[in-house]
Amino acid sequence: MSGMASDHNSSQEGYIPHYLQKEDPFASKLSREADIIAGFYLTIIGILSTLGNGYVIFMSSKRKKKLRPAEIMTVNLAVCDLGISVVGKPFSIISFFSHRWMFGWIGCRWYGWAGFFFGCGSLITMTAVSLDRYLKICHLSYGTWLKRHHAFICLAIIWAYATFWATVPFAGVGSYAPEPFGTSCTLDWWLAQASVAGQAFVLSILFFCLLFPTAVIVFSYVKIILKVKSSTKEVAHYDTRIQNSHILEMKLTKVAMLICAGFLLAWIPYAVVSVWSAFGWPDSVPIQFSVIPTLLAKSAAMYNPIIYQVIDCKFACCRSGGLKAKSSSRKSR
């Protein structure tokens, strides 16, 4: 049995995942000091994320009837990030401080489902935002008919998509399991080491919940950048109303691009480690190394409110500068 597990090129029937190799899969494999540091880190991230995304949702609710479709999507992104912070992070924070996962297999599966559900919802929301920006900037004839009710239809599709893929493991196709370091849970990437069915499950998750959405996002923003470079001079000849509308659309596009970049930078290291755990040499990722991408991914929910505020302040400064310039020109005339 052990020979089969060690030979990656032979039949994978004998592979035993890390959570079945020991009697207690939920005992921390890190030092107590490392767990305390990780606990404090997640506490800070959780507080900042909760306050920031809560503030975004609160301020958006005050002007909910005036929100543009892209802004509705960014509010949905804040809801996803708030869900991760409120529903998921308390479980991992308590477990890190306790030096073991405290909630058993039921809590592990719930935590894994919630993390994947809100994470998938975030990425698909950003995919929808990137398509909205692409149509608004590159195909004006299509962008003009995208209204608020289309955004709400899109939200229903996003939540259904995230629910489907997060719930698929409960149908016996996949599973949720403890991380190698013991104090957190995730998708059971190690199923790919055990069977062909496990490989099919992991590949489906990777394609539909990571690779395909990321490809759409990259395509959309590359096309937007090329379009903006070619159309900047054209916009200068339009009247002030069209120029102001263009400035607002570009502001929303910058917000969306920065949000997507922050999300992908936070999650790509975790995705790389997960893929290696699934298809690389069995158990070759050091436990101490595997915790770092996990903690980095959990910080993604904190970035978005910061991006909103930076872009809003920059936009307000530019707008006030423009108003001062206009007023001075009127006085000179």
mmCIF file of C-alpha atoms in Angstrom:
data_model
loop_
_atom_site.group_PDB
_atom_site.id
_atom_site.type_symbol
_atom_site.label_atom_id
_atom_site.label_comp_id
_atom_site.label_asym_id
_atom_site.label_seq_id
_atom_site.Cartn_x
_atom_site.Cartn_y
_atom_site.Cartn_z
ATOM 1 C CA MET A 1 0.000 0.000 0.000
ATOM 2 C CA SER A 2 2.751 2.473 0.935
ATOM 3 C CA GLY A 3 4.654 1.590 -2.249
ATOM 4 C CA MET A 4 1.648 2.482 -4.340
ATOM 5 C CA ALA A 5 1.268 5.782 -2.510
ATOM 6 C CA SER A 6 4.884 6.754 -3.078
ATOM 7 C CA ASP A 7 4.950 5.920 -6.786
ATOM 8 C CA HIS A 8 3.173 8.829 -8.486
ATOM 9 C CA ASN A 9 3.320 7.213 -11.903
ATOM 10 C CA SER A 10 1.693 3.990 -10.808
ATOM 11 C CA SER A 11 -1.949 3.348 -9.936
ATOM 12 C CA GLN A 12 -3.280 5.953 -7.519
ATOM 13 C CA GLU A 13 -5.634 3.549 -5.782
ATOM 14 C CA GLY A 14 -3.367 3.264 -2.736
ATOM 15 C CA TYR A 15 -2.903 6.969 -2.039
ATOM 16 C CA ILE A 16 -3.955 7.953 1.473
ATOM 17 C CA PRO A 17 -4.611 11.699 1.979
ATOM 18 C CA HIS A 18 -3.017 13.507 4.895
ATOM 19 C CA TYR A 19 -6.273 13.722 6.888
ATOM 20 C CA LEU A 20 -6.574 9.914 6.948
ATOM 21 C CA GLN A 21 -2.946 9.208 7.803
ATOM 22 C CA LYS A 22 -3.278 10.315 11.434
ATOM 23 C CA GLU A 23 -5.864 9.712 14.123
ATOM 24 C CA ASP A 24 -6.525 13.436 14.649
ATOM 25 C CA PRO A 25 -6.600 15.370 11.351
ATOM 26 C CA PHE A 26 -7.643 18.567 13.133
ATOM 27 C CA ALA A 27 -4.616 18.896 15.419
ATOM 28 C CA SER A 28 -2.433 21.828 14.390
ATOM 29 C CA LYS A 29 0.806 20.893 12.644
ATOM 30 C CA LEU A 30 2.258 24.347 13.327
ATOM 31 C CA SER A 31 3.919 25.616 16.472
ATOM 32 C CA ARG A 32 1.703 27.318 19.033
ATOM 33 C CA GLU A 33 3.516 30.607 18.415
ATOM 34 C CA ALA A 34 2.821 30.390 14.661
ATOM 35 C CA ASP A 35 -0.857 29.681 15.336
ATOM 36 C CA ILE A 36 -1.125 32.719 17.647
ATOM 37 C CA ILE A 37 0.500 34.973 15.035
ATOM 38 C CA ALA A 38 -1.865 33.646 12.349
ATOM 39 C CA GLY A 39 -4.813 34.148 14.715
ATOM 40 C CA PHE A 40 -3.924 37.801 15.333
ATOM 41 C CA TYR A 41 -3.347 38.343 11.600
ATOM 42 C CA LEU A 42 -6.776 36.944 10.715
ATOM 43 C CA THR A 43 -8.412 38.943 13.511
ATOM 44 C CA ILE A 44 -7.051 42.195 12.086
ATOM 45 C CA ILE A 45 -7.991 41.184 8.542
ATOM 46 C CA GLY A 46 -11.480 40.165 9.677
ATOM 47 C CA ILE A 47 -12.152 43.417 11.557
ATOM 48 C CA LEU A 48 -10.911 45.639 8.719
ATOM 49 C CA SER A 49 -12.819 43.632 6.127
ATOM 50 C CA THR A 50 -16.053 43.668 8.129
ATOM 51 C CA LEU A 51 -15.881 47.403 8.809
ATOM 52 C CA GLY A 52 -14.796 48.304 5.275
ATOM 53 C CA ASN A 53 -17.295 46.190 3.372
ATOM 54 C CA GLY A 54 -20.042 47.031 5.850
ATOM 55 C CA TYR A 55 -19.349 50.718 5.235
ATOM 56 C CA VAL A 56 -19.496 50.210 1.444
ATOM 57 C CA ILE A 57 -22.852 48.424 1.724
ATOM 58 C CA PHE A 58 -24.236 51.054 4.110
ATOM 59 C CA MET A 59 -23.223 53.998 1.916
ATOM 60 C CA SER A 60 -24.571 52.261 -1.191
ATOM 61 C CA SER A 61 -27.903 51.585 0.508
ATOM 62 C CA LYS A 62 -28.359 55.341 1.002
ATOM 63 C CA ARG A 63 -28.366 55.845 -2.776
ATOM 64 C CA LYS A 64 -29.619 52.442 -3.855
ATOM 65 C CA LYS A 65 -32.043 53.853 -6.421
ATOM 66 C CA LYS A 66 -29.242 55.745 -8.178
ATOM 67 C CA LEU A 67 -26.734 52.911 -8.419
ATOM 68 C CA ARG A 68 -25.499 52.097 -11.907
ATOM 69 C CA PRO A 69 -25.298 48.443 -13.018
ATOM 70 C CA ALA A 70 -21.538 48.285 -12.423
ATOM 71 C CA GLU A 71 -21.990 49.795 -8.959
ATOM 72 C CA ILE A 72 -24.657 47.202 -8.138
ATOM 73 C CA MET A 73 -22.097 44.533 -8.994
ATOM 74 C CA THR A 74 -19.458 46.093 -6.737
ATOM 75 C CA VAL A 75 -21.991 46.128 -3.903
ATOM 76 C CA ASN A 76 -22.561 42.416 -4.510
ATOM 77 C CA LEU A 77 -18.802 41.942 -4.297
ATOM 78 C CA ALA A 78 -18.822 43.709 -0.932
ATOM 79 C CA VAL A 79 -21.607 41.349 0.201
ATOM 80 C CA CYS A 80 -19.469 38.339 -0.775
ATOM 81 C CA ASP A 81 -16.443 39.741 1.058
ATOM 82 C CA LEU A 82 -18.539 40.529 4.117
ATOM 83 C CA GLY A 83 -19.927 36.985 4.031
ATOM 84 C CA ILE A 84 -16.411 35.525 4.056
ATOM 85 C CA SER A 85 -15.450 37.755 6.984
ATOM 86 C CA VAL A 86 -18.545 37.161 9.105
ATOM 87 C CA VAL A 87 -19.330 33.522 8.308
ATOM 88 C CA GLY A 88 -15.872 32.065 7.774
ATOM 89 C CA LYS A 89 -13.123 33.927 9.601
ATOM 90 C CA PRO A 90 -14.418 33.415 13.193
ATOM 91 C CA PHE A 91 -14.063 29.630 12.715
ATOM 92 C CA SER A 92 -10.422 29.852 11.639
ATOM 93 C CA ILE A 93 -9.535 32.554 14.197
ATOM 94 C CA ILE A 94 -10.861 30.457 17.091
ATOM 95 C CA SER A 95 -9.083 27.382 15.754
ATOM 96 C CA PHE A 96 -5.721 29.110 15.352
ATOM 97 C CA PHE A 97 -5.867 30.458 18.899
ATOM 98 C CA SER A 98 -6.961 27.006 20.148
ATOM 99 C CA HIS A 99 -4.070 25.294 18.300
ATOM 100 C CA ARG A 100 -6.525 22.894 16.601
ATOM 101 C CA TRP A 101 -9.700 22.879 14.506
ATOM 102 C CA MET A 102 -12.499 23.088 17.070
ATOM 103 C CA PHE A 103 -15.610 22.301 15.026
ATOM 104 C CA GLY A 104 -15.233 18.707 13.819
ATOM 105 C CA TRP A 105 -16.134 17.343 10.399
ATOM 106 C CA ILE A 106 -19.525 19.079 10.219
ATOM 107 C CA GLY A 107 -17.934 22.452 10.942
ATOM 108 C CA CYS A 108 -15.133 21.659 8.499
ATOM 109 C CA ARG A 109 -17.559 20.976 5.662
ATOM 110 C CA TRP A 110 -19.616 24.074 6.491
ATOM 111 C CA TYR A 111 -16.502 26.259 6.619
ATOM 112 C CA GLY A 112 -15.216 24.810 3.335
ATOM 113 C CA TRP A 113 -18.598 25.317 1.662
ATOM 114 C CA ALA A 114 -18.947 28.921 2.874
ATOM 115 C CA GLY A 115 -15.413 29.865 1.836
ATOM 116 C CA PHE A 116 -15.803 28.360 -1.618
ATOM 117 C CA PHE A 117 -19.337 29.753 -2.067
ATOM 118 C CA PHE A 118 -18.405 33.362 -1.290
ATOM 119 C CA GLY A 119 -15.029 33.091 -3.037
ATOM 120 C CA CYS A 120 -16.635 31.746 -6.211
ATOM 121 C CA GLY A 121 -19.335 34.423 -5.942
ATOM 122 C CA SER A 122 -16.642 37.113 -5.743
ATOM 123 C CA LEU A 123 -14.767 35.881 -8.809
ATOM 124 C CA ILE A 124 -17.915 35.434 -10.935
ATOM 125 C CA THR A 125 -19.100 38.897 -9.869
ATOM 126 C CA MET A 126 -15.793 40.366 -11.037
ATOM 127 C CA THR A 127 -16.188 38.456 -14.296
ATOM 128 C CA ALA A 128 -19.613 40.031 -14.802
ATOM 129 C CA VAL A 129 -18.206 43.481 -13.965
ATOM 130 C CA SER A 130 -15.395 43.034 -16.484
ATOM 131 C CA LEU A 131 -17.908 42.075 -19.193
ATOM 132 C CA ASP A 132 -20.055 45.096 -18.299
ATOM 133 C CA ARG A 133 -17.012 47.370 -18.589
ATOM 134 C CA TYR A 134 -16.021 45.715 -21.877
ATOM 135 C CA LEU A 135 -19.456 46.283 -23.417
ATOM 136 C CA LYS A 136 -19.720 49.848 -22.092
ATOM 137 C CA ILE A 137 -16.278 50.882 -23.360
ATOM 138 C CA CYS A 138 -15.735 48.757 -26.473
ATOM 139 C CA HIS A 139 -19.271 48.163 -27.794
ATOM 140 C CA LEU A 140 -21.408 51.224 -27.102
ATOM 141 C CA SER A 141 -24.358 49.864 -29.072
ATOM 142 C CA TYR A 142 -24.601 46.950 -26.621
ATOM 143 C CA GLY A 143 -23.594 48.919 -23.552
ATOM 144 C CA THR A 144 -26.440 51.406 -23.843
ATOM 145 C CA TRP A 145 -29.148 48.784 -23.215
ATOM 146 C CA LEU A 146 -27.539 47.354 -20.063
ATOM 147 C CA LYS A 147 -29.914 48.618 -17.369
ATOM 148 C CA ARG A 148 -30.453 48.025 -13.668
ATOM 149 C CA HIS A 149 -32.825 45.094 -14.137
ATOM 150 C CA HIS A 150 -30.191 43.333 -16.236
ATOM 151 C CA ALA A 151 -27.798 43.707 -13.304
ATOM 152 C CA PHE A 152 -30.267 42.047 -10.922
ATOM 153 C CA ILE A 153 -30.792 39.169 -13.375
ATOM 154 C CA CYS A 154 -27.024 38.799 -13.510
ATOM 155 C CA LEU A 155 -26.872 38.694 -9.692
ATOM 156 C CA ALA A 156 -29.373 35.823 -9.635
ATOM 157 C CA ILE A 157 -27.210 33.918 -12.139
ATOM 158 C CA ILE A 158 -24.065 34.600 -10.076
ATOM 159 C CA TRP A 159 -25.580 33.283 -6.836
ATOM 160 C CA ALA A 160 -27.007 30.224 -8.613
ATOM 161 C CA TYR A 161 -23.621 29.501 -10.204
ATOM 162 C CA ALA A 162 -21.765 29.811 -6.880
ATOM 163 C CA THR A 163 -24.378 27.690 -5.082
ATOM 164 C CA PHE A 164 -24.138 24.934 -7.682
ATOM 165 C CA TRP A 165 -20.349 24.576 -7.629
ATOM 166 C CA ALA A 166 -20.073 24.928 -3.849
ATOM 167 C CA THR A 167 -22.737 22.258 -3.326
ATOM 168 C CA VAL A 168 -21.460 19.758 -5.912
ATOM 169 C CA PRO A 169 -19.028 18.152 -3.393
ATOM 170 C CA PHE A 170 -21.979 17.200 -1.157
ATOM 171 C CA ALA A 171 -23.410 15.113 -4.005
ATOM 172 C CA GLY A 172 -20.585 12.611 -3.611
ATOM 173 C CA VAL A 173 -18.557 13.987 -6.516
ATOM 174 C CA GLY A 174 -16.000 15.701 -4.276
ATOM 175 C CA SER A 175 -15.550 16.707 -0.671
ATOM 176 C CA TYR A 176 -14.256 19.285 1.792
ATOM 177 C CA ALA A 177 -11.311 18.376 4.000
ATOM 178 C CA PRO A 178 -8.844 19.834 6.534
ATOM 179 C CA GLU A 179 -5.839 21.749 5.285
ATOM 180 C CA PRO A 180 -2.479 20.006 5.869
ATOM 181 C CA PHE A 181 -1.725 22.349 8.793
ATOM 182 C CA GLY A 182 -4.964 21.271 10.508
ATOM 183 C CA THR A 183 -6.660 24.518 11.596
ATOM 184 C CA SER A 184 -8.625 25.317 8.437
ATOM 185 C CA CYS A 185 -10.656 23.478 5.792
ATOM 186 C CA THR A 186 -10.961 23.701 2.034
ATOM 187 C CA LEU A 187 -11.928 21.718 -1.066
ATOM 188 C CA ASP A 188 -10.467 18.229 -1.042
ATOM 189 C CA TRP A 189 -7.786 18.819 -3.685
ATOM 190 C CA TRP A 190 -6.126 15.544 -2.644
ATOM 191 C CA LEU A 191 -8.904 13.508 -4.289
ATOM 192 C CA ALA A 192 -7.014 13.988 -7.553
ATOM 193 C CA GLN A 193 -4.220 11.845 -6.110
ATOM 194 C CA ALA A 194 -6.627 9.007 -5.323
ATOM 195 C CA SER A 195 -8.735 8.380 -8.427
ATOM 196 C CA VAL A 196 -9.613 9.453 -11.964
ATOM 197 C CA ALA A 197 -13.011 10.655 -10.700
ATOM 198 C CA GLY A 198 -11.184 12.883 -8.219
ATOM 199 C CA GLN A 199 -9.071 14.310 -11.013
ATOM 200 C CA ALA A 200 -12.190 15.056 -13.076
ATOM 201 C CA PHE A 201 -13.763 16.835 -10.091
ATOM 202 C CA VAL A 202 -10.690 18.982 -9.410
ATOM 203 C CA LEU A 203 -10.211 19.840 -13.096
ATOM 204 C CA SER A 204 -13.866 20.878 -13.388
ATOM 205 C CA ILE A 205 -13.556 23.152 -10.355
ATOM 206 C CA LEU A 206 -10.327 24.681 -11.672
ATOM 207 C CA PHE A 207 -11.764 25.369 -15.128
ATOM 208 C CA PHE A 208 -15.245 26.658 -14.270
ATOM 209 C CA CYS A 209 -14.361 28.488 -11.031
ATOM 210 C CA LEU A 210 -10.886 29.839 -11.793
ATOM 211 C CA LEU A 211 -9.404 29.496 -15.284
ATOM 212 C CA PHE A 212 -12.451 30.411 -17.394
ATOM 213 C CA PRO A 213 -13.514 33.447 -15.273
ATOM 214 C CA THR A 214 -9.900 34.673 -15.135
ATOM 215 C CA ALA A 215 -9.548 34.347 -18.916
ATOM 216 C CA VAL A 216 -12.735 36.414 -19.418
ATOM 217 C CA ILE A 217 -11.443 39.096 -17.027
ATOM 218 C CA VAL A 218 -8.039 39.319 -18.723
ATOM 219 C CA PHE A 219 -9.608 39.413 -22.204
ATOM 220 C CA SER A 220 -12.045 42.179 -21.186
ATOM 221 C CA TYR A 221 -9.457 44.495 -19.668
ATOM 222 C CA VAL A 222 -6.895 43.969 -22.420
ATOM 223 C CA LYS A 223 -9.538 44.976 -24.970
ATOM 224 C CA ILE A 224 -10.524 47.959 -22.793
ATOM 225 C CA ILE A 225 -6.932 49.195 -22.541
ATOM 226 C CA LEU A 226 -6.484 48.965 -26.314
ATOM 227 C CA LYS A 227 -9.798 50.751 -26.910
ATOM 228 C CA VAL A 228 -9.019 53.575 -24.471
ATOM 229 C CA LYS A 229 -5.662 54.227 -26.116
ATOM 230 C CA SER A 230 -7.306 54.563 -29.518
ATOM 231 C CA SER A 231 -10.321 56.636 -28.434
ATOM 232 C CA THR A 232 -8.867 59.210 -26.020
ATOM 233 C CA LYS A 233 -8.501 61.841 -28.742
ATOM 234 C CA GLU A 234 -12.011 61.199 -30.051
ATOM 235 C CA VAL A 235 -13.641 61.875 -26.670
ATOM 236 C CA ALA A 236 -11.920 65.268 -26.444
ATOM 237 C CA HIS A 237 -14.064 66.503 -29.351
ATOM 238 C CA TYR A 238 -17.373 65.618 -27.659
ATOM 239 C CA ASP A 239 -19.440 67.980 -25.518
ATOM 240 C CA THR A 240 -19.011 68.257 -21.736
ATOM 241 C CA ARG A 241 -21.863 65.884 -20.878
ATOM 242 C CA ILE A 242 -20.367 63.042 -22.925
ATOM 243 C CA GLN A 243 -16.899 63.772 -21.511
ATOM 244 C CA ASN A 244 -18.226 63.617 -17.942
ATOM 245 C CA SER A 245 -19.995 60.345 -18.687
ATOM 246 C CA HIS A 246 -16.771 58.956 -20.137
ATOM 247 C CA ILE A 247 -14.834 60.034 -17.018
ATOM 248 C CA LEU A 248 -17.343 58.246 -14.795
ATOM 249 C CA GLU A 249 -17.187 55.082 -16.881
ATOM 250 C CA MET A 250 -13.392 55.135 -16.711
ATOM 251 C CA LYS A 251 -13.544 55.612 -12.936
ATOM 252 C CA LEU A 252 -15.723 52.512 -12.607
ATOM 253 C CA THR A 253 -13.388 50.644 -14.942
ATOM 254 C CA LYS A 254 -10.331 51.561 -12.838
ATOM 255 C CA VAL A 255 -12.099 50.368 -9.694
ATOM 256 C CA ALA A 256 -12.999 47.082 -11.365
ATOM 257 C CA MET A 257 -9.477 46.533 -12.716
ATOM 258 C CA LEU A 258 -7.822 47.156 -9.352
ATOM 259 C CA ILE A 259 -10.324 44.912 -7.556
ATOM 260 C CA CYS A 260 -9.701 42.075 -10.002
ATOM 261 C CA ALA A 261 -5.934 42.521 -9.774
ATOM 262 C CA GLY A 262 -6.014 42.482 -5.956
ATOM 263 C CA PHE A 263 -8.240 39.412 -5.878
ATOM 264 C CA LEU A 264 -6.141 37.439 -8.345
ATOM 265 C CA LEU A 265 -2.840 38.388 -6.693
ATOM 266 C CA ALA A 266 -4.220 37.191 -3.360
ATOM 267 C CA TRP A 267 -5.633 33.916 -4.690
ATOM 268 C CA ILE A 268 -3.144 32.821 -7.380
ATOM 269 C CA PRO A 269 -0.483 31.584 -4.881
ATOM 270 C CA TYR A 270 -3.168 29.506 -3.138
ATOM 271 C CA ALA A 271 -4.383 28.181 -6.496
ATOM 272 C CA VAL A 272 -0.828 27.185 -7.466
ATOM 273 C CA VAL A 273 -0.292 25.322 -4.184
ATOM 274 C CA SER A 274 -3.696 23.635 -4.526
ATOM 275 C CA VAL A 275 -2.985 22.486 -8.084
ATOM 276 C CA TRP A 276 0.387 21.137 -7.014
ATOM 277 C CA SER A 277 -1.248 19.307 -4.110
ATOM 278 C CA ALA A 278 -3.745 17.801 -6.559
ATOM 279 C CA PHE A 279 -1.461 16.813 -9.422
ATOM 280 C CA GLY A 280 2.110 17.070 -8.134
ATOM 281 C CA TRP A 281 4.119 14.604 -6.091
ATOM 282 C CA PRO A 282 1.926 13.417 -3.168
ATOM 283 C CA ASP A 283 2.376 15.409 0.058
ATOM 284 C CA SER A 284 5.345 17.286 -1.416
ATOM 285 C CA VAL A 285 4.172 20.743 -0.288
ATOM 286 C CA PRO A 286 5.739 21.509 3.135
ATOM 287 C CA ILE A 287 3.094 22.132 5.803
ATOM 288 C CA GLN A 288 4.754 25.363 6.975
ATOM 289 C CA PHE A 289 4.752 26.628 3.389
ATOM 290 C CA SER A 290 1.130 25.720 2.661
ATOM 291 C CA VAL A 291 -0.232 28.037 5.361
ATOM 292 C CA ILE A 292 1.210 31.221 3.797
ATOM 293 C CA PRO A 293 -0.870 31.185 0.557
ATOM 294 C CA THR A 294 -3.946 30.315 2.637
ATOM 295 C CA LEU A 295 -3.491 33.380 4.865
ATOM 296 C CA LEU A 296 -2.781 35.570 1.834
ATOM 297 C CA ALA A 297 -5.990 34.407 0.143
ATOM 298 C CA LYS A 298 -8.004 35.191 3.272
ATOM 299 C CA SER A 299 -6.820 38.820 3.073
ATOM 300 C CA ALA A 300 -8.475 39.421 -0.334
ATOM 301 C CA ALA A 301 -11.730 40.622 1.258
ATOM 302 C CA MET A 302 -9.909 43.531 2.918
ATOM 303 C CA TYR A 303 -8.547 45.185 -0.250
ATOM 304 C CA ASN A 304 -11.736 46.204 -2.013
ATOM 305 C CA PRO A 305 -13.006 48.899 0.417
ATOM 306 C CA ILE A 306 -9.532 50.469 0.335
ATOM 307 C CA ILE A 307 -9.616 50.523 -3.464
ATOM 308 C CA TYR A 308 -13.086 52.126 -3.423
ATOM 309 C CA GLN A 309 -11.904 54.921 -1.127
ATOM 310 C CA VAL A 310 -8.645 55.613 -2.992
ATOM 311 C CA ILE A 311 -10.405 55.868 -6.366
ATOM 312 C CA ASP A 312 -13.253 57.948 -4.880
ATOM 313 C CA CYS A 313 -10.819 60.418 -3.289
ATOM 314 C CA LYS A 314 -8.783 60.675 -6.479
ATOM 315 C CA PHE A 315 -11.960 61.153 -8.525
ATOM 316 C CA ALA A 316 -13.248 63.816 -6.116
ATOM 317 C CA CYS A 317 -9.932 65.688 -6.236
ATOM 318 C CA CYS A 318 -9.890 65.637 -10.032
ATOM 319 C CA ARG A 319 -13.510 66.745 -10.160
ATOM 320 C CA SER A 320 -12.937 69.605 -7.699
ATOM 321 C CA GLY A 321 -9.824 70.617 -9.645
ATOM 322 C CA GLY A 322 -11.874 70.680 -12.822
ATOM 323 C CA LEU A 323 -14.566 72.811 -11.175
ATOM 324 C CA LYS A 324 -11.955 75.290 -9.935
ATOM 325 C CA ALA A 325 -10.486 75.514 -13.419
ATOM 326 C CA LYS A 326 -13.917 76.144 -14.922
ATOM 327 C CA SER A 327 -14.781 78.832 -12.369
ATOM 328 C CA SER A 328 -11.456 80.630 -12.896
ATOM 329 C CA SER A 329 -11.951 80.573 -16.664
ATOM 330 C CA ARG A 330 -15.429 82.085 -16.218
ATOM 331 C CA LYS A 331 -13.979 84.874 -14.035
ATOM 332 C CA SER A 332 -11.238 85.618 -16.581
ATOM 333 C CA ARG A 333 -13.840 85.826 -19.341
#
